Coordinates of N, CA and C in Angstrom, one line a residue:
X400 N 27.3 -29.8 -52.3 CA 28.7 -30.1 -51.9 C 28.7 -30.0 -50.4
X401 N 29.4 -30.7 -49.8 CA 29.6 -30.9 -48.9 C 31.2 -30.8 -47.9
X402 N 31.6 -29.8 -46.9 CA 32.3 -29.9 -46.3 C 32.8 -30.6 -45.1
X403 N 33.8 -30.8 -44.4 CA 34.2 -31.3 -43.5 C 35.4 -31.2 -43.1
X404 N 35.9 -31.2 -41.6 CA 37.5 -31.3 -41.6 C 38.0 -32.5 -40.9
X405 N 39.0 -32.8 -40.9 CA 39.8 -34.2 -40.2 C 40.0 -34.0 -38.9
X406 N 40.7 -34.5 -38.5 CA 40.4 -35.0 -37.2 C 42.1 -33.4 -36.9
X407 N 42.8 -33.5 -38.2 CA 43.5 -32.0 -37.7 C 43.5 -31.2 -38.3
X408 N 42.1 -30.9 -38.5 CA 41.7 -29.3 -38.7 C 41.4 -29.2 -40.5
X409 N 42.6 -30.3 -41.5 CA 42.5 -30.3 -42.9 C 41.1 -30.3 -43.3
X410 N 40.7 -29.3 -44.3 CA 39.5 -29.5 -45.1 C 39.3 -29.8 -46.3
X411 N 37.8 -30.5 -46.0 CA 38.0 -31.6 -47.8 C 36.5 -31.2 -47.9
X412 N 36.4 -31.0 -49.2 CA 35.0 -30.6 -50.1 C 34.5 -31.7 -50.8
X413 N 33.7 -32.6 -49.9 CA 32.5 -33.8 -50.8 C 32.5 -33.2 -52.2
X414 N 32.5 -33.4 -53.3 CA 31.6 -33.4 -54.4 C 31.0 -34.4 -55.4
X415 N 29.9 -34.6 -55.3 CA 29.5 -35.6 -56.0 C 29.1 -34.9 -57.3
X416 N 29.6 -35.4 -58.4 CA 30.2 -34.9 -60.0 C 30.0 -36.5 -60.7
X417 N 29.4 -36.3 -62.0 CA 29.3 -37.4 -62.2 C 30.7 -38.5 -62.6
X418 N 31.8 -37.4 -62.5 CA 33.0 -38.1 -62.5 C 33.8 -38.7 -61.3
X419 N 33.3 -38.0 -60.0 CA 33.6 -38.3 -59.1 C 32.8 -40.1 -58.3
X420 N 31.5 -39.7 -59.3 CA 30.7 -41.1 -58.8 C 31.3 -41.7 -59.9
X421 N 31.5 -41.9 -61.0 CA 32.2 -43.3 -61.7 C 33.7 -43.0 -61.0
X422 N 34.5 -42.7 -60.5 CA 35.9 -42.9 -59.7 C 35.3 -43.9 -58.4
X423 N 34.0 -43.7 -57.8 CA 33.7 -44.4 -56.6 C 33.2 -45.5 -57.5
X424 N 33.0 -46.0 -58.0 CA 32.2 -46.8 -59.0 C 33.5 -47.5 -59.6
X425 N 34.2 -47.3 -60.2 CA 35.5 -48.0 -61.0 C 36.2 -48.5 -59.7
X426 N 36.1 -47.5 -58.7 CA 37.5 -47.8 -57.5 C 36.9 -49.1 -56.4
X427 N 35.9 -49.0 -56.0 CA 35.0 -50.1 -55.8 C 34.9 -51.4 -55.9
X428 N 34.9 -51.4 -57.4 CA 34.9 -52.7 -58.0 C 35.9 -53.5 -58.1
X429 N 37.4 -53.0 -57.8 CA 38.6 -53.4 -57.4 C 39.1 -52.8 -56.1
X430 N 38.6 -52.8 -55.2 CA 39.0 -52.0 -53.8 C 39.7 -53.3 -53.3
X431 N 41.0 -53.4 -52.4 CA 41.2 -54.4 -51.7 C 41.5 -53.5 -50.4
X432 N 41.8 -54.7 -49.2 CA 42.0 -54.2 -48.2 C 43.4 -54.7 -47.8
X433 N 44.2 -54.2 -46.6 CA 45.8 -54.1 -46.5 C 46.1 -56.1 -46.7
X434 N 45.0 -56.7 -46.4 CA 45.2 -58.5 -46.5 C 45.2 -58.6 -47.7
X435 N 44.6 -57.8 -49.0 CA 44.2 -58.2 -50.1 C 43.2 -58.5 -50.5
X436 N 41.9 -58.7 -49.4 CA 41.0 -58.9 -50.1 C 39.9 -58.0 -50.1
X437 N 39.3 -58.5 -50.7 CA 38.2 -57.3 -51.8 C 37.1 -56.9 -50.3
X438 N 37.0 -55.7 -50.4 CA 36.0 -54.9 -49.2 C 34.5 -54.8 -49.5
X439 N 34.3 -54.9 -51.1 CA 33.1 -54.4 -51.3 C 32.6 -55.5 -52.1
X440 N 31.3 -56.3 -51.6 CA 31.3 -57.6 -52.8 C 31.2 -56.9 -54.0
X441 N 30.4 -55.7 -54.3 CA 30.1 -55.8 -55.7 C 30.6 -53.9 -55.2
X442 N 30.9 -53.4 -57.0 CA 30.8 -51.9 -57.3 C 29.7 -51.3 -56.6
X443 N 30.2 -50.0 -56.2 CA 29.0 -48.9 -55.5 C 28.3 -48.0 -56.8
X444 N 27.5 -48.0 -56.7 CA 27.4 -47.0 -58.0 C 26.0 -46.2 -57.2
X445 N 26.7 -45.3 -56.6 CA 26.1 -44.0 -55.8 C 24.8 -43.4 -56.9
X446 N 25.0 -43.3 -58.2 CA 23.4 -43.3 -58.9 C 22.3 -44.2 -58.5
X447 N 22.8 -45.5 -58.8 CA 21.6 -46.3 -58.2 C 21.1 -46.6 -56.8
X448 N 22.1 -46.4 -55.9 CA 21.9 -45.8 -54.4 C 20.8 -44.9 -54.3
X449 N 21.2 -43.9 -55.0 CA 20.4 -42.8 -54.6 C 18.6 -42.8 -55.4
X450 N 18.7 -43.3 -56.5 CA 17.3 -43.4 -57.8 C 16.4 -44.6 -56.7
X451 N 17.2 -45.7 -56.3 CA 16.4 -46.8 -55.3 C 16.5 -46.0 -54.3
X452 N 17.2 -45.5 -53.3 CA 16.7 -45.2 -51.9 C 17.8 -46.5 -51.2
X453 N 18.9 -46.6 -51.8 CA 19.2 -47.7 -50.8 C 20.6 -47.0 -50.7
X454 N 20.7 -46.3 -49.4 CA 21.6 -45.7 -48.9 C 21.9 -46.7 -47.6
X455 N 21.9 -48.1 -47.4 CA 22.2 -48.3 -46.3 C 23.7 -48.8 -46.1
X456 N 25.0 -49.3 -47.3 CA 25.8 -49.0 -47.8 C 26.6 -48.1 -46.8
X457 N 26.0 -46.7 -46.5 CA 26.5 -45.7 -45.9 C 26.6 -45.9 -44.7
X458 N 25.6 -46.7 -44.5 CA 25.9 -46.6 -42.7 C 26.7 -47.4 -41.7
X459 N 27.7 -48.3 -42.6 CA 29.0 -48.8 -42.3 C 30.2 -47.3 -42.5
X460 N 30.4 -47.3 -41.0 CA 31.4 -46.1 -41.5 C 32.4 -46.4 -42.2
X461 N 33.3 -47.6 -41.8 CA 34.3 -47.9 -42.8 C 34.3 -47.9 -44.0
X462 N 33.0 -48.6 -44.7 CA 32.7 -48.5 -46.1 C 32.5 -47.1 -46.9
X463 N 31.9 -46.0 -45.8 CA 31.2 -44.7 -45.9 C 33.0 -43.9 -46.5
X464 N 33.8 -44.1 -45.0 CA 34.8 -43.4 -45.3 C 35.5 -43.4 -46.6
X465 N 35.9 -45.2 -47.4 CA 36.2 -45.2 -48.2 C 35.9 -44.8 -49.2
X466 N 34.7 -44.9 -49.3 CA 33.8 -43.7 -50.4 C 34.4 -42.6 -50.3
X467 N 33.9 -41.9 -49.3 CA 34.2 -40.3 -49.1 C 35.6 -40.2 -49.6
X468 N 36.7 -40.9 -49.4 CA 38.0 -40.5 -49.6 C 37.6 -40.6 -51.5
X469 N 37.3 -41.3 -52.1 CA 36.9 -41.5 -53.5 C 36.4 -40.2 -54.0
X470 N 35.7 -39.4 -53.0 CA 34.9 -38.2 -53.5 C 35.5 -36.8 -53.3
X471 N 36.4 -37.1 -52.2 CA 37.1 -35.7 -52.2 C 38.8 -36.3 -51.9
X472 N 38.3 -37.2 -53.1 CA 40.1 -37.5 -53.2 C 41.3 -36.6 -53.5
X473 N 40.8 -35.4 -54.8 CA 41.6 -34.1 -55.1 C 42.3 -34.1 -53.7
X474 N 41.1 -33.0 -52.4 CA 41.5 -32.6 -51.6 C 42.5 -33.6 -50.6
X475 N 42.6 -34.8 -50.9 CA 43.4 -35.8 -49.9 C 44.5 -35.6 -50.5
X476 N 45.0 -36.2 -52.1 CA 46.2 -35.3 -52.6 C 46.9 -34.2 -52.4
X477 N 46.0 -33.4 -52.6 CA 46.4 -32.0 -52.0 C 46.9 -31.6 -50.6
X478 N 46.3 -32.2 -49.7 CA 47.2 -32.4 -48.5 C 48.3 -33.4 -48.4
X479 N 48.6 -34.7 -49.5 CA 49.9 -35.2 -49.8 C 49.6 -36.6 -48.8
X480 N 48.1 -36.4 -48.8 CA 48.1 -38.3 -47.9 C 47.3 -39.0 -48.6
X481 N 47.7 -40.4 -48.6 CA 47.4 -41.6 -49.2 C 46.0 -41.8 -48.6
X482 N 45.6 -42.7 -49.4 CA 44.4 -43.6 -48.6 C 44.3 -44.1 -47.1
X483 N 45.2 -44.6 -46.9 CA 45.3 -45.0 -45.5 C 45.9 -44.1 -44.3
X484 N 46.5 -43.5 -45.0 CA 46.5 -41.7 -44.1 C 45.2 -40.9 -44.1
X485 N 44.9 -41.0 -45.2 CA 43.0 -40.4 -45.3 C 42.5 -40.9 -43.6
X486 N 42.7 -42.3 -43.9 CA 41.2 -43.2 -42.8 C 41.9 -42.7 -41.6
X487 N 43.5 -42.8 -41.5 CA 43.5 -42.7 -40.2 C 43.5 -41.1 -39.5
X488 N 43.3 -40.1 -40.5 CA 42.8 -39.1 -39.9 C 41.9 -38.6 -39.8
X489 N 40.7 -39.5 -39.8 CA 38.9 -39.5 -39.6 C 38.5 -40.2 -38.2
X490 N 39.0 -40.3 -37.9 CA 38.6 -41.4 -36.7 C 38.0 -41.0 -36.0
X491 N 38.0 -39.9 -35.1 CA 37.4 -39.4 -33.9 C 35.6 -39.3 -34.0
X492 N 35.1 -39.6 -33.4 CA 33.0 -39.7 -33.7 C 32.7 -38.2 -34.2
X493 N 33.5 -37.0 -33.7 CA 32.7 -35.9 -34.3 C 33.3 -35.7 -35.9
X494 N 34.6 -36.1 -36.6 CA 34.2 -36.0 -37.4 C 33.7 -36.8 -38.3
X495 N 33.4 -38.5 -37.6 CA 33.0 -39.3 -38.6 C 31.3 -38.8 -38.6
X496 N 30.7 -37.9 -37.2 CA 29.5 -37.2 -38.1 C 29.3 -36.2 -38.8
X497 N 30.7 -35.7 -38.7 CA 30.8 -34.2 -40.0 C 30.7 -34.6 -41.0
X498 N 31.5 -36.2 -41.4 CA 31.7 -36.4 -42.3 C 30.3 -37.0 -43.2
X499 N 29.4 -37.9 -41.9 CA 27.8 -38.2 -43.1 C 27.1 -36.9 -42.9
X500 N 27.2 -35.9 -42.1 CA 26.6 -34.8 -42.8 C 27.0 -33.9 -43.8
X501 N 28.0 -33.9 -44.0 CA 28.8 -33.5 -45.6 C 28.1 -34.3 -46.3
X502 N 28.6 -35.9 -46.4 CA 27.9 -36.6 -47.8 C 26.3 -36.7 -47.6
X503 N 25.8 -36.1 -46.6 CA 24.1 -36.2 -47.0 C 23.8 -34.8 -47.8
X504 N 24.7 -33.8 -47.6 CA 24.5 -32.4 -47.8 C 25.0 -32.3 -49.2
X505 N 26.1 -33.4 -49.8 CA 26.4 -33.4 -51.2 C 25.6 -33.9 -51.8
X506 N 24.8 -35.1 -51.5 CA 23.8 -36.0 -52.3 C 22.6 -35.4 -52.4
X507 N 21.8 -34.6 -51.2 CA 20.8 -33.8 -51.8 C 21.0 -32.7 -52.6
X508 N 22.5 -32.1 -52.6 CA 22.7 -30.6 -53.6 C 22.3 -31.7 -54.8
X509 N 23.2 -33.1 -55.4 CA 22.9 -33.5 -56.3 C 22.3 -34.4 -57.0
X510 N 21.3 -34.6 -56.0 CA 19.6 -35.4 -56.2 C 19.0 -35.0 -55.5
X511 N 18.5 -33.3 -56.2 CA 17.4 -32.4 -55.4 C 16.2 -33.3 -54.9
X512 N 15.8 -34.1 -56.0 CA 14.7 -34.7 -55.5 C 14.8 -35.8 -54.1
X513 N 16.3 -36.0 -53.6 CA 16.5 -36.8 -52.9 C 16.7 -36.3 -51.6
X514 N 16.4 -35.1 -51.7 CA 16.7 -33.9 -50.4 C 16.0 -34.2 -49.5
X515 N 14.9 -34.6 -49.2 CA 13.8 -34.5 -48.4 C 14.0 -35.7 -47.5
X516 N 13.9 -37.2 -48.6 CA 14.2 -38.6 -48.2 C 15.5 -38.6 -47.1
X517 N 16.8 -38.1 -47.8 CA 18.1 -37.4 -46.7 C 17.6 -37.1 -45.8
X518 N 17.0 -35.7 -45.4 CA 16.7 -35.3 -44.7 C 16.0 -36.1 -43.5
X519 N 14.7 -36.6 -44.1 CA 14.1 -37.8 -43.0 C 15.0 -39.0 -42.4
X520 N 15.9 -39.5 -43.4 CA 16.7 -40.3 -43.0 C 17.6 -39.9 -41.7
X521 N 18.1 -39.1 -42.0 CA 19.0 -37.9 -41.0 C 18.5 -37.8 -39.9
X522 N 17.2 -37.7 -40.2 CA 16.4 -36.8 -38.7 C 16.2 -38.4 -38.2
X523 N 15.7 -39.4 -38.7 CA 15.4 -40.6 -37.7 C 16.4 -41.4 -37.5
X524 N 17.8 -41.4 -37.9 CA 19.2 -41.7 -36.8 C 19.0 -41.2 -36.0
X525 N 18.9 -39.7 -35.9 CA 19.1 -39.0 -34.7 C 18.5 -39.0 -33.6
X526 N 17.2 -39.3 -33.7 CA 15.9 -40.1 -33.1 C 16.1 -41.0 -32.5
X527 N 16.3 -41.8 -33.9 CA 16.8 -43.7 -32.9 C 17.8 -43.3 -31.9
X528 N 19.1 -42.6 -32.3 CA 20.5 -42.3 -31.6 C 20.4 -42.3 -30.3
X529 N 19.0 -41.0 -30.2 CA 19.0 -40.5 -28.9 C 18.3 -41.9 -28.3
X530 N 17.0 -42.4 -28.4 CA 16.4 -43.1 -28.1 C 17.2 -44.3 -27.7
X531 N 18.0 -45.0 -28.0 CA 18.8 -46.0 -27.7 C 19.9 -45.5 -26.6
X532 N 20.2 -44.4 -26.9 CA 21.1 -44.0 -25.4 C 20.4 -43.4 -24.4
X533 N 18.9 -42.8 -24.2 CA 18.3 -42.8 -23.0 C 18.2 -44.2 -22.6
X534 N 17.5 -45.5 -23.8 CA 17.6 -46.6 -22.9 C 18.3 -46.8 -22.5
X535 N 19.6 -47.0 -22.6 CA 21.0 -47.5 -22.4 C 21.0 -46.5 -20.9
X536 N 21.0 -45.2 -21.1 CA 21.2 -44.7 -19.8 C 20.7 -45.2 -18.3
X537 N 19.1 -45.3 -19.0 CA 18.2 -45.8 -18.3 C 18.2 -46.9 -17.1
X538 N 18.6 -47.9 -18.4 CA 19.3 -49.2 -17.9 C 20.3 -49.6 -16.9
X539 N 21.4 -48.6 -17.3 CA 22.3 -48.2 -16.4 C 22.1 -47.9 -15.1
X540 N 21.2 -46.9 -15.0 CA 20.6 -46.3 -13.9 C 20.4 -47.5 -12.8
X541 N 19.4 -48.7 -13.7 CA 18.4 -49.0 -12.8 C 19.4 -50.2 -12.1
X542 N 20.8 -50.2 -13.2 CA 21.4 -51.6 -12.4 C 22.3 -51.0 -11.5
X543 N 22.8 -49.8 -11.7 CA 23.7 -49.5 -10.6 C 22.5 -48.9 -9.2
X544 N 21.8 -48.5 -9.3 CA 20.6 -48.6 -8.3 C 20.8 -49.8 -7.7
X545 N 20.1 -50.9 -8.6 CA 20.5 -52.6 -7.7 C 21.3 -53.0 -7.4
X546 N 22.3 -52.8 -7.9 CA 24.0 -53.3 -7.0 C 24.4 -52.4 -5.8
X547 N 23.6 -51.2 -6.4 CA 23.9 -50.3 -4.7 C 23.1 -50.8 -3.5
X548 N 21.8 -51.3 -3.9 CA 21.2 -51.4 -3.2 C 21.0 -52.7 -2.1
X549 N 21.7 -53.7 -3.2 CA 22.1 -55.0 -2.4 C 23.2 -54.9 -1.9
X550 N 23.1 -55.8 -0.6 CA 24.3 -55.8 0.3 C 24.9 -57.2 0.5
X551 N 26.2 -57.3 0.6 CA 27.1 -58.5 0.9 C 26.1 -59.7 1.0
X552 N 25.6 -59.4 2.1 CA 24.5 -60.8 2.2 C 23.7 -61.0 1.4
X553 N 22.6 -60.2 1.1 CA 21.9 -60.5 -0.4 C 22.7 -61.3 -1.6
X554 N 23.6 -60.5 -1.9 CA 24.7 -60.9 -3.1 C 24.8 -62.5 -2.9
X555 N 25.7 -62.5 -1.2 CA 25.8 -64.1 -1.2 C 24.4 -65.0 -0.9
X556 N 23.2 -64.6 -0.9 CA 21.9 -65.2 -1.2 C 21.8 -65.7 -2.5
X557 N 21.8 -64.3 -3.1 CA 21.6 -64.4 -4.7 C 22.7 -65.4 -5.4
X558 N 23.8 -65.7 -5.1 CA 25.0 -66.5 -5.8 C 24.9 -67.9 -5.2
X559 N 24.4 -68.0 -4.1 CA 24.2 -69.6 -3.3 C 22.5 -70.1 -4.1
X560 N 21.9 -69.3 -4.0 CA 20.8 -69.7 -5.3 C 20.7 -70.0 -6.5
X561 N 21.8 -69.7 -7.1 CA 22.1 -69.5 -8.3 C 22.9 -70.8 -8.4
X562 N 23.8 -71.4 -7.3 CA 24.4 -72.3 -7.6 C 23.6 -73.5 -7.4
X563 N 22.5 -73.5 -6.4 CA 21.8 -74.8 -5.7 C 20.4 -74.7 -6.4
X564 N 20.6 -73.9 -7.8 CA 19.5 -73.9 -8.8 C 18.9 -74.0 -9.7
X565 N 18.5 -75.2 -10.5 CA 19.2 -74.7 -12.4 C 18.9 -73.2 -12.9
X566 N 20.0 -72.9 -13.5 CA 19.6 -71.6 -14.1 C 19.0 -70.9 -15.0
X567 N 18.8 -71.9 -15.5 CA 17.2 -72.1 -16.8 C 16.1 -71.8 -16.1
X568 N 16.3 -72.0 -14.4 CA 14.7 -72.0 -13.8 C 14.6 -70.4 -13.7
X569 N 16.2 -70.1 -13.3 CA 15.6 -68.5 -12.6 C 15.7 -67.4 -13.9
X570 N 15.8 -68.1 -15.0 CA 15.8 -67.1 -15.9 C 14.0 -67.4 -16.4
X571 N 13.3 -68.3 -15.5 CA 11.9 -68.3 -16.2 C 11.1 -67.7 -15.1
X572 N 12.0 -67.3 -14.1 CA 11.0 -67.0 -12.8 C 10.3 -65.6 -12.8
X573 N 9.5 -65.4 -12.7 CA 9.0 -64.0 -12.1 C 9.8 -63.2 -11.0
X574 N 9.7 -61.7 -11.3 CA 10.2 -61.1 -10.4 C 9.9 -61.4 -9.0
X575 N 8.3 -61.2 -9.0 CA 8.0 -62.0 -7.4 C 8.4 -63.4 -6.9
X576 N 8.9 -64.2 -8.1 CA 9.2 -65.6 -6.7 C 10.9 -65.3 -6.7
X577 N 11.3 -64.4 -7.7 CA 12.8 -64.0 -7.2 C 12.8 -63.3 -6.0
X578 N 12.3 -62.2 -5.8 CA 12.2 -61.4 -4.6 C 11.8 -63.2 -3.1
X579 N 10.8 -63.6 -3.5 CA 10.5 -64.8 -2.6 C 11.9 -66.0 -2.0
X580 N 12.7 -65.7 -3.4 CA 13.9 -66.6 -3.3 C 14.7 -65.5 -2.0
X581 N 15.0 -64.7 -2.5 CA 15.7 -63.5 -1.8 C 15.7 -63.7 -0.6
X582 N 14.4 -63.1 -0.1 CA 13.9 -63.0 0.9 C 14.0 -63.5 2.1
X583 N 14.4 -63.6 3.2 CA 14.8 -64.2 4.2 C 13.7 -64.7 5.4
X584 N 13.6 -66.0 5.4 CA 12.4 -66.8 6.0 C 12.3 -66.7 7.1
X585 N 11.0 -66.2 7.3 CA 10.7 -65.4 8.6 C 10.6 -67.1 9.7

């Protein structure tokens, strides 16, 4: 089982019960959304998720949440909010990650054998996570470096080039004949 709290402090207890996975499984299969139309093409049925390995389902948070509310629906009553009071008090990123580490921490209590697979799964988001935000940082870095670095006149080099250029060419050019374009003729 798995814990988590909302975004104000309320706590809800994941449990995956085999009554709780046919509630996700029944509720699924007729889920609409506030337009009316259906959210999920087909029934979830969190057993066969879990026996295949195809947890990718989960990694749509919207879809993730609506589950979750399915699984610790008691506790949503019990605090006296509807479905759509549920979603809108998850929203914040820390606890939409409280919330898939609750439902990873319910699904391995309840497919021991699936504890491990979780587990790896878990650890290489986190991986990727980081890895995609150093590049991104990276990236960042290196363009605000170049826009610091160029000055008015460069700029208007680079944008008079651009215009008296096709731009199909400078997107095939090498860095050195761009620096060559740049560059001011001695």
């Amino acid at each position: 089982m798995g814990i988590f709290k909302d975004d104000m402090g309320r706590e809800y207890t994941i449990r995956l019960l085999p009554r709780t996975i046919s509630r996700v499984r029944m509720a699924t299969r007729h889920h609409l959304d506030v337009n009316g139309d259906k959210v999920f093409e087909k029934e979830v049925n969190l057993f066969e998720c879990m026996t295949n390995g195809d947890l990718v389902l989960l990694d749509d948070p919207y879809l993730r949440s609506i589950i979750v509310h399915y699984l610790c629906q008691a506790d949503a009553e019990k605090h006296g909010l509807s479905e759509g009071e549920f979603l809108d008090s998850i929203l914040s990123e820390n606890t939409m990650k409280s919330i898939e580490t609750a439902l990873m921490e319910a699904i391995s209590d309840f497919f021991p054998d699936q504890a491990e697979p979780v587990r790896r799964m878990t650890e290489a988001k986190t991986i990727i996570a980081g890895a995609v935000t150093s590049a991104i940082d990276r990236i960042s870095a290196k363009a605000s470096f170049a826009t610091d670095a160029l000055n008015g006149e460069v700029l208007d080099k680079i944008v008079e080039l651009i215009s008296e250029t096709d731009p199909s060419k400078l997107s095939t050019m090498s860095a050195q004949e761009l620096q060559d374009l740049v560059r001011p003729a001695n």
